């Protein structure tokens, strides 16, 4: 009996895991790198990836249904336009992001019912520890995570480097800066700047390799890596403090602790300078996500980190910033969708 349209719709959504896992495996096996701009027979793809040819043909069939690859009359496969970004050398590569989403984050959705019942993190229920503690014990996933963050950050770095006036700044401190991609993108466009990337020690170790191998030498040598717990120890001396995609991981109360830590460093910086020198500014970059958002992230974020982190809208972030002694003097949407909150510190406030 032929399936009815509504049955097809349900079946397609219910089989989502099959498509996303196939996509992640294609990314892991480097199929887009192997096929590149050409067409390749499934036998050749199987040989390059050490796979069973018949099963590889079926994997490619599933990927074709998902629109990832297309098959020509001779049975050879090519990547479709959008999915060329699965290539590792693509300037807008999403290879690591695909693996992160469709593997570890998908596993965390095994804890969805726990999140729905209790509001607590499904990730923690499944893995026994919160995300960053998990990444400390799984180096391979940590590498994928850093790579995914870097992929998502590249366009934001370009947009911020173009939009924000860095002319009077000397030092930019990126708090929770991952592998340094945001700083590298800004410093490449503003050769007078130096940068300090602050993150967990294990992230800084991997960042040293990433900067050495994939960033222009002239840019990489202007970036210092600073391993630290950002809730306790943010370096002084910056003219701009960046905080990109960090607040959404935490509850409003924990965001307050982090902002207090940054505020302390900024206050000391100001106090140590001549009165004529401009006070440092905090630039917060976030994808806004309010309760009415139509993005799946509205649930996703809770499964990863818990109910208190269900995404922040503009009003929430303004409140969180103000409570920690920061006043947004400019809020704008950058090309690509991130919002920039440029903030000054309220220096009359006691912290
Ligand atoms: C969601 S990622 C964002 C990374 C980067 N800012 C970006 O947008 O690509 C959050 C970052 O915060 C870092 N982080 C989390 N807790 C931290 C802590 N206690 N001390 C230092 N860094 C921390 C993580 O290691 C991670 O690199």
Coordinates of C-alpha atoms and ligand atoms in Angstrom, one line a residue:
X1 CA 0.0 0.0 0.0
X2 CA 1.3 3.4 -0.9
X3 CA 2.1 5.8 2.0
X4 CA -0.2 8.8 2.3
X5 CA 1.4 12.3 2.3
X6 CA 1.0 12.8 6.0
X7 CA 2.5 9.4 6.7
X8 CA 5.5 10.4 4.5
X9 CA 5.9 13.7 6.5
X10 CA 5.9 11.9 9.8
X11 CA 8.2 9.1 8.5
X12 CA 10.7 11.7 7.2
X13 CA 10.8 13.6 10.5
X14 CA 11.0 10.4 12.5
X15 CA 13.9 9.3 10.4
X16 CA 15.8 12.5 11.0
X17 CA 18.4 10.7 13.1
X18 CA 19.2 8.5 10.1
X19 CA 19.9 11.6 7.9
X20 CA 21.9 13.5 10.6
X21 CA 24.1 10.5 11.4
X22 CA 24.7 9.8 7.7
X23 CA 25.7 13.5 7.4
X24 CA 28.1 13.3 10.4
X25 CA 29.7 10.1 9.0
X26 CA 30.1 11.7 5.6
X27 CA 31.9 14.5 7.4
X28 CA 34.0 12.2 9.5
X29 CA 35.1 10.1 6.5
X30 CA 35.9 13.3 4.6
X31 CA 33.7 12.4 1.6
X32 CA 33.4 16.0 0.5
X33 CA 37.2 16.3 0.5
X34 CA 37.6 13.1 -1.5
X35 CA 34.9 14.0 -4.0
X36 CA 35.9 17.6 -4.1
X37 CA 34.6 19.4 -7.1
X38 CA 34.3 16.3 -9.2
X39 CA 32.2 13.1 -9.6
X40 CA 33.3 9.8 -8.0
X41 CA 31.9 6.3 -8.2
X42 CA 30.8 4.7 -5.0
X43 CA 33.5 2.1 -5.4
X44 CA 36.2 4.7 -5.4
X45 CA 34.7 6.5 -2.4
X46 CA 34.5 3.2 -0.6
X47 CA 38.1 2.5 -1.4
X48 CA 39.4 5.9 -0.2
X49 CA 37.5 5.6 3.1
X50 CA 38.2 1.9 3.7
X51 CA 34.4 1.1 3.6
X52 CA 32.3 -1.8 2.3
X53 CA 31.3 -0.7 -1.3
X54 CA 27.7 -1.9 -1.0
X55 CA 27.0 -0.2 2.3
X56 CA 28.8 3.0 1.0
X57 CA 26.4 3.0 -2.0
X58 CA 23.5 2.9 0.4
X59 CA 25.0 5.6 2.6
X60 CA 25.4 7.8 -0.5
X61 CA 21.7 7.0 -1.5
X62 CA 20.5 8.3 1.9
X63 CA 22.7 11.4 1.5
X64 CA 21.2 11.9 -1.9
X65 CA 17.7 11.8 -0.5
X66 CA 18.8 14.4 2.0
X67 CA 20.2 16.6 -0.8
X68 CA 23.8 16.3 0.3
X69 CA 25.1 14.5 -2.9
X70 CA 23.6 13.9 -6.3
X71 CA 24.1 10.9 -8.6
X72 CA 24.8 11.2 -12.3
X73 CA 23.7 8.7 -15.0
X74 CA 26.9 6.8 -14.7
X75 CA 26.4 6.2 -11.0
X76 CA 29.0 8.7 -9.9
X77 CA 28.3 11.0 -7.0
X78 CA 29.0 14.7 -6.6
X79 CA 28.5 17.1 -3.7
X80 CA 25.5 19.5 -4.2
X81 CA 26.3 23.2 -3.9
X82 CA 25.5 23.9 -0.2
X83 CA 27.2 20.7 1.0
X84 CA 30.6 21.5 -0.5
X85 CA 30.9 23.3 2.9
X86 CA 31.5 19.8 4.4
X87 CA 35.0 20.1 2.9
X88 CA 37.6 20.8 5.6
X89 CA 39.3 23.5 3.5
X90 CA 36.1 25.3 2.6
X91 CA 36.3 29.0 3.8
X92 CA 32.8 28.5 5.3
X93 CA 33.4 24.9 6.4
X94 CA 30.7 23.3 8.6
X95 CA 32.5 20.0 8.9
X96 CA 33.2 20.0 12.6
X97 CA 29.8 21.6 13.4
X98 CA 28.0 18.7 11.5
X99 CA 29.9 16.1 13.5
X100 CA 29.3 17.9 16.8
X101 CA 25.5 18.4 16.3
X102 CA 24.8 15.0 14.8
X103 CA 26.9 12.9 17.2
X104 CA 27.5 14.2 20.8
X105 CA 24.7 16.7 20.9
X106 CA 22.3 14.2 19.4
X107 CA 23.4 11.7 22.0
X108 CA 22.5 14.3 24.6
X109 CA 19.0 14.4 23.3
X110 CA 18.6 10.9 24.8
X111 CA 18.1 13.0 28.0
X112 CA 15.3 15.1 26.4
X113 CA 12.5 13.5 28.6
X114 CA 14.6 14.3 31.7
X115 CA 14.9 18.0 30.6
X116 CA 11.2 18.1 29.8
X117 CA 10.2 16.6 33.2
X118 CA 12.7 18.4 35.4
X119 CA 14.2 21.4 33.5
X120 CA 17.6 20.0 34.1
X121 CA 20.3 19.4 31.5
X122 CA 19.7 16.3 29.4
X123 CA 23.4 16.3 28.5
X124 CA 24.3 16.0 32.2
X125 CA 21.8 13.2 32.6
X126 CA 23.3 11.2 29.7
X127 CA 27.0 11.9 30.3
X128 CA 27.0 12.4 34.1
X129 CA 28.8 15.7 33.9
X130 CA 28.2 19.2 32.3
X131 CA 29.5 19.9 28.8
X132 CA 32.8 21.5 29.6
X133 CA 33.7 18.8 32.2
X134 CA 32.9 16.2 29.6
X135 CA 35.2 17.9 27.1
X136 CA 38.0 17.7 29.6
X137 CA 37.8 13.9 29.5
X138 CA 37.2 13.4 25.8
X139 CA 40.0 15.0 23.8
X140 CA 38.6 14.0 20.4
X141 CA 35.2 15.5 21.0
X142 CA 36.9 18.6 22.5
X143 CA 38.8 19.1 19.3
X144 CA 35.6 18.8 17.2
X145 CA 33.9 21.3 19.6
X146 CA 36.7 23.9 19.2
X147 CA 36.6 23.4 15.4
X148 CA 32.8 23.8 15.3
X149 CA 33.0 27.0 17.4
X150 CA 35.7 28.3 15.1
X151 CA 33.6 27.5 12.0
X152 CA 30.7 29.5 13.4
X153 CA 32.9 32.3 14.5
X154 CA 34.7 33.1 11.2
X155 CA 31.9 35.2 9.7
X156 CA 31.2 37.0 13.0
X157 CA 34.8 38.0 13.2
X158 CA 34.7 39.4 9.7
X159 CA 31.5 41.3 10.5
X160 CA 32.8 42.7 13.8
X161 CA 36.2 43.7 12.3
X162 CA 34.3 45.7 9.7
X163 CA 31.7 47.2 11.9
X164 CA 33.4 48.2 15.1
X165 CA 35.8 51.1 15.5
X166 CA 39.0 49.6 16.8
X167 CA 41.2 52.6 15.8
X168 CA 41.8 53.9 19.3
X169 CA 42.3 50.4 20.8
X170 CA 45.6 48.6 21.3
X171 CA 44.8 45.3 23.1
X172 CA 41.7 43.1 22.7
X173 CA 41.0 40.5 25.3
X174 CA 38.7 37.6 24.2
X175 CA 37.1 36.0 27.2
X176 CA 36.2 32.3 26.6
X177 CA 37.9 32.9 23.2
X178 CA 38.2 29.2 22.2
X179 CA 40.9 28.6 19.6
X180 CA 41.4 32.4 18.9
X181 CA 39.4 32.5 15.7
X182 CA 37.6 35.7 16.6
X183 CA 40.8 37.5 17.5
X184 CA 42.6 36.2 14.4
X185 CA 39.8 37.5 12.2
X186 CA 39.9 41.0 13.9
X187 CA 43.7 41.3 14.1
X188 CA 44.0 40.3 10.4
X189 CA 42.0 43.4 9.5
X190 CA 43.6 45.7 12.1
X191 CA 47.4 45.3 12.1
X192 CA 47.9 47.7 15.0
X193 CA 46.1 45.5 17.5
X194 CA 47.4 42.7 19.8
X195 CA 45.1 40.1 21.3
X196 CA 44.8 38.0 24.5
X197 CA 42.7 34.8 24.2
X198 CA 41.6 33.5 27.6
X199 CA 40.2 30.0 27.9
X200 CA 40.5 26.7 29.8
X201 CA 44.1 25.4 29.8
X202 CA 43.3 22.4 27.6
X203 CA 41.6 24.7 25.0
X204 CA 44.7 27.1 25.0
X205 CA 46.9 24.1 24.4
X206 CA 45.0 23.1 21.3
X207 CA 44.7 26.8 20.3
X208 CA 48.5 27.1 20.2
X209 CA 48.5 24.4 17.5
X210 CA 45.6 25.9 15.6
X211 CA 47.2 29.3 15.5
X212 CA 50.5 27.9 14.4
X213 CA 49.1 25.8 11.6
X214 CA 46.1 27.6 10.3
X215 CA 46.6 31.3 10.9
X216 CA 48.9 33.8 9.1
X217 CA 52.1 34.0 11.0
X218 CA 52.0 37.8 11.3
X219 CA 48.6 37.5 12.9
X220 CA 49.3 34.5 15.1
X221 CA 52.4 36.1 16.7
X222 CA 50.2 39.0 17.9
X223 CA 47.9 36.7 19.9
X224 CA 48.8 35.6 23.4
X225 CA 47.1 32.6 24.9
X226 CA 46.1 32.9 28.5
X227 CA 44.9 29.7 30.3
X228 CA 42.6 30.8 33.2
X229 CA 39.2 30.2 34.8
X230 CA 37.3 33.2 33.4
X231 CA 35.0 33.3 36.5
X232 CA 38.1 34.0 38.7
X233 CA 40.8 35.5 36.6
X234 CA 40.5 37.8 33.6
X235 CA 43.6 39.7 32.6
X236 CA 43.8 43.5 33.0
X237 CA 45.1 45.8 30.3
X238 CA 42.6 45.4 27.5
X239 CA 40.9 48.3 25.6
X240 CA 38.2 45.9 24.3
X241 CA 36.9 42.9 26.2
X242 CA 35.1 40.4 23.9
X243 CA 32.5 37.9 25.1
X244 CA 31.1 35.9 22.2
X245 CA 28.6 33.1 22.6
X246 CA 29.5 32.5 26.2
X247 CA 26.6 34.0 28.2
X248 CA 24.1 31.7 26.6
X249 CA 25.7 28.7 28.3
X250 CA 24.9 30.0 31.8
X251 CA 22.0 31.0 34.1
X252 CA 21.5 34.7 34.7
X253 CA 23.1 34.3 38.1
X254 CA 26.2 32.6 36.7
X255 CA 26.4 35.2 33.9
X256 CA 26.5 37.8 36.7
X257 CA 29.5 36.1 38.3
X258 CA 31.3 36.0 34.9
X259 CA 30.5 39.7 34.2
X260 CA 31.7 40.7 37.7
X261 CA 35.0 38.9 37.0
X262 CA 35.4 40.8 33.7
X263 CA 34.3 44.0 35.4
X264 CA 37.0 43.6 38.0
X265 CA 39.7 43.4 35.3
X266 CA 38.3 46.4 33.5
X267 CA 38.1 48.5 36.6
X268 CA 41.7 47.8 37.5
X269 CA 42.7 48.6 34.0
X270 CA 40.9 52.0 34.2
X271 CA 42.4 52.7 37.6
X272 CA 45.9 52.0 36.4
X273 CA 45.7 54.4 33.5
X274 CA 46.1 58.2 33.1
X275 CA 42.7 59.9 33.4
X276 CA 42.9 61.0 29.8
X277 CA 43.0 57.5 28.4
X278 CA 39.7 56.0 27.3
X279 CA 38.2 53.4 29.6
X280 CA 37.9 49.8 28.2
X281 CA 34.7 48.7 26.6
X282 CA 32.9 45.3 26.7
X283 CA 31.6 43.9 23.5
X284 CA 29.1 41.1 24.0
X285 CA 28.2 39.1 20.9
X286 CA 25.2 36.7 21.1
X287 CA 22.6 35.1 18.8
X288 CA 19.4 36.4 20.4
X289 CA 16.9 33.7 21.3
X290 CA 13.7 34.7 23.0
X291 CA 10.9 32.4 24.1
X292 CA 8.9 32.9 20.9
X293 CA 11.8 32.1 18.7
X294 CA 11.0 29.6 15.9
X295 CA 14.5 28.1 16.0
X296 CA 14.9 24.6 17.4
X297 CA 17.6 26.2 19.6
X298 CA 14.8 27.3 21.9
X299 CA 14.7 23.7 23.2
X300 CA 18.2 22.6 22.2
X301 CA 20.0 25.0 24.6
X302 CA 18.0 23.7 27.6
X303 CA 18.9 20.1 26.8
X304 CA 22.6 21.0 26.6
X305 CA 22.8 23.3 29.7
X306 CA 19.4 23.2 31.6
X307 CA 16.3 25.3 31.8
X308 CA 17.9 28.5 33.2
X309 CA 19.9 28.8 30.0
X310 CA 16.9 28.6 27.6
X311 CA 18.2 31.5 25.5
X312 CA 18.3 35.2 26.0
X313 CA 16.5 37.9 24.1
X314 CA 17.7 41.5 24.0
X315 CA 15.7 42.6 27.1
X316 CA 17.2 39.7 29.1
X317 CA 20.8 40.6 28.1
X318 CA 20.3 44.3 28.8
X319 CA 19.1 43.4 32.3
X320 CA 21.9 40.9 33.0
X321 CA 24.5 43.5 31.8
X322 CA 23.0 46.3 33.9
X323 CA 22.8 44.2 37.0
X324 CA 26.6 43.6 36.7
X325 CA 27.4 47.3 36.2
X326 CA 27.5 47.5 32.4
X327 CA 25.5 49.9 30.3
X328 CA 24.9 49.0 26.6
X329 CA 25.6 52.2 24.6
X330 CA 24.9 50.5 21.3
X331 CA 23.0 47.4 20.4
X332 CA 22.9 46.3 16.8
X333 CA 22.5 43.3 14.6
X334 CA 25.6 42.4 12.7
X335 CA 25.7 40.9 9.2
X336 CA 25.1 37.2 9.7
X337 CA 22.7 37.6 12.6
X338 CA 24.7 38.0 15.8
X339 CA 23.8 40.9 18.0
X340 CA 26.5 43.2 19.3
X341 CA 26.1 44.9 22.7
X342 CA 28.8 47.5 23.1
X343 CA 29.0 48.4 26.8
X344 CA 30.6 50.9 29.1
X345 CA 31.3 50.1 32.7
X346 CA 29.5 52.0 35.5
X347 CA 32.6 53.1 37.5
X348 CA 30.6 54.7 40.3
X349 CA 29.3 51.3 41.2
X350 CA 31.0 49.3 44.1
X351 CA 31.8 45.7 43.2
Ligands
LIG1 C1 30.3 28.3 23.5 S1 32.0 28.4 23.5 C2 32.4 29.9 22.7 C3 33.8 30.0 22.2 C4 34.1 31.3 21.4 N1 33.9 32.5 22.2 C5 33.2 31.3 20.2 O1 32.3 32.1 20.1 O2 33.6 30.6 19.2 C6 32.4 28.9 25.2 C7 33.8 29.0 25.6 O3 33.9 29.3 27.0 C8 35.0 28.5 27.5 N2 34.8 28.3 29.0 C9 33.8 27.7 29.6 N3 34.0 27.8 30.9 C10 35.2 28.4 31.1 C11 36.0 28.7 32.3 N4 35.5 28.4 33.5 N5 37.2 29.3 32.1 C12 37.6 29.6 30.9 N6 36.9 29.3 29.7 C13 35.7 28.7 29.9 C14 34.9 27.2 26.8 O4 36.1 26.4 26.9 C15 34.6 27.6 25.4 O5 35.7 27.9 24.6

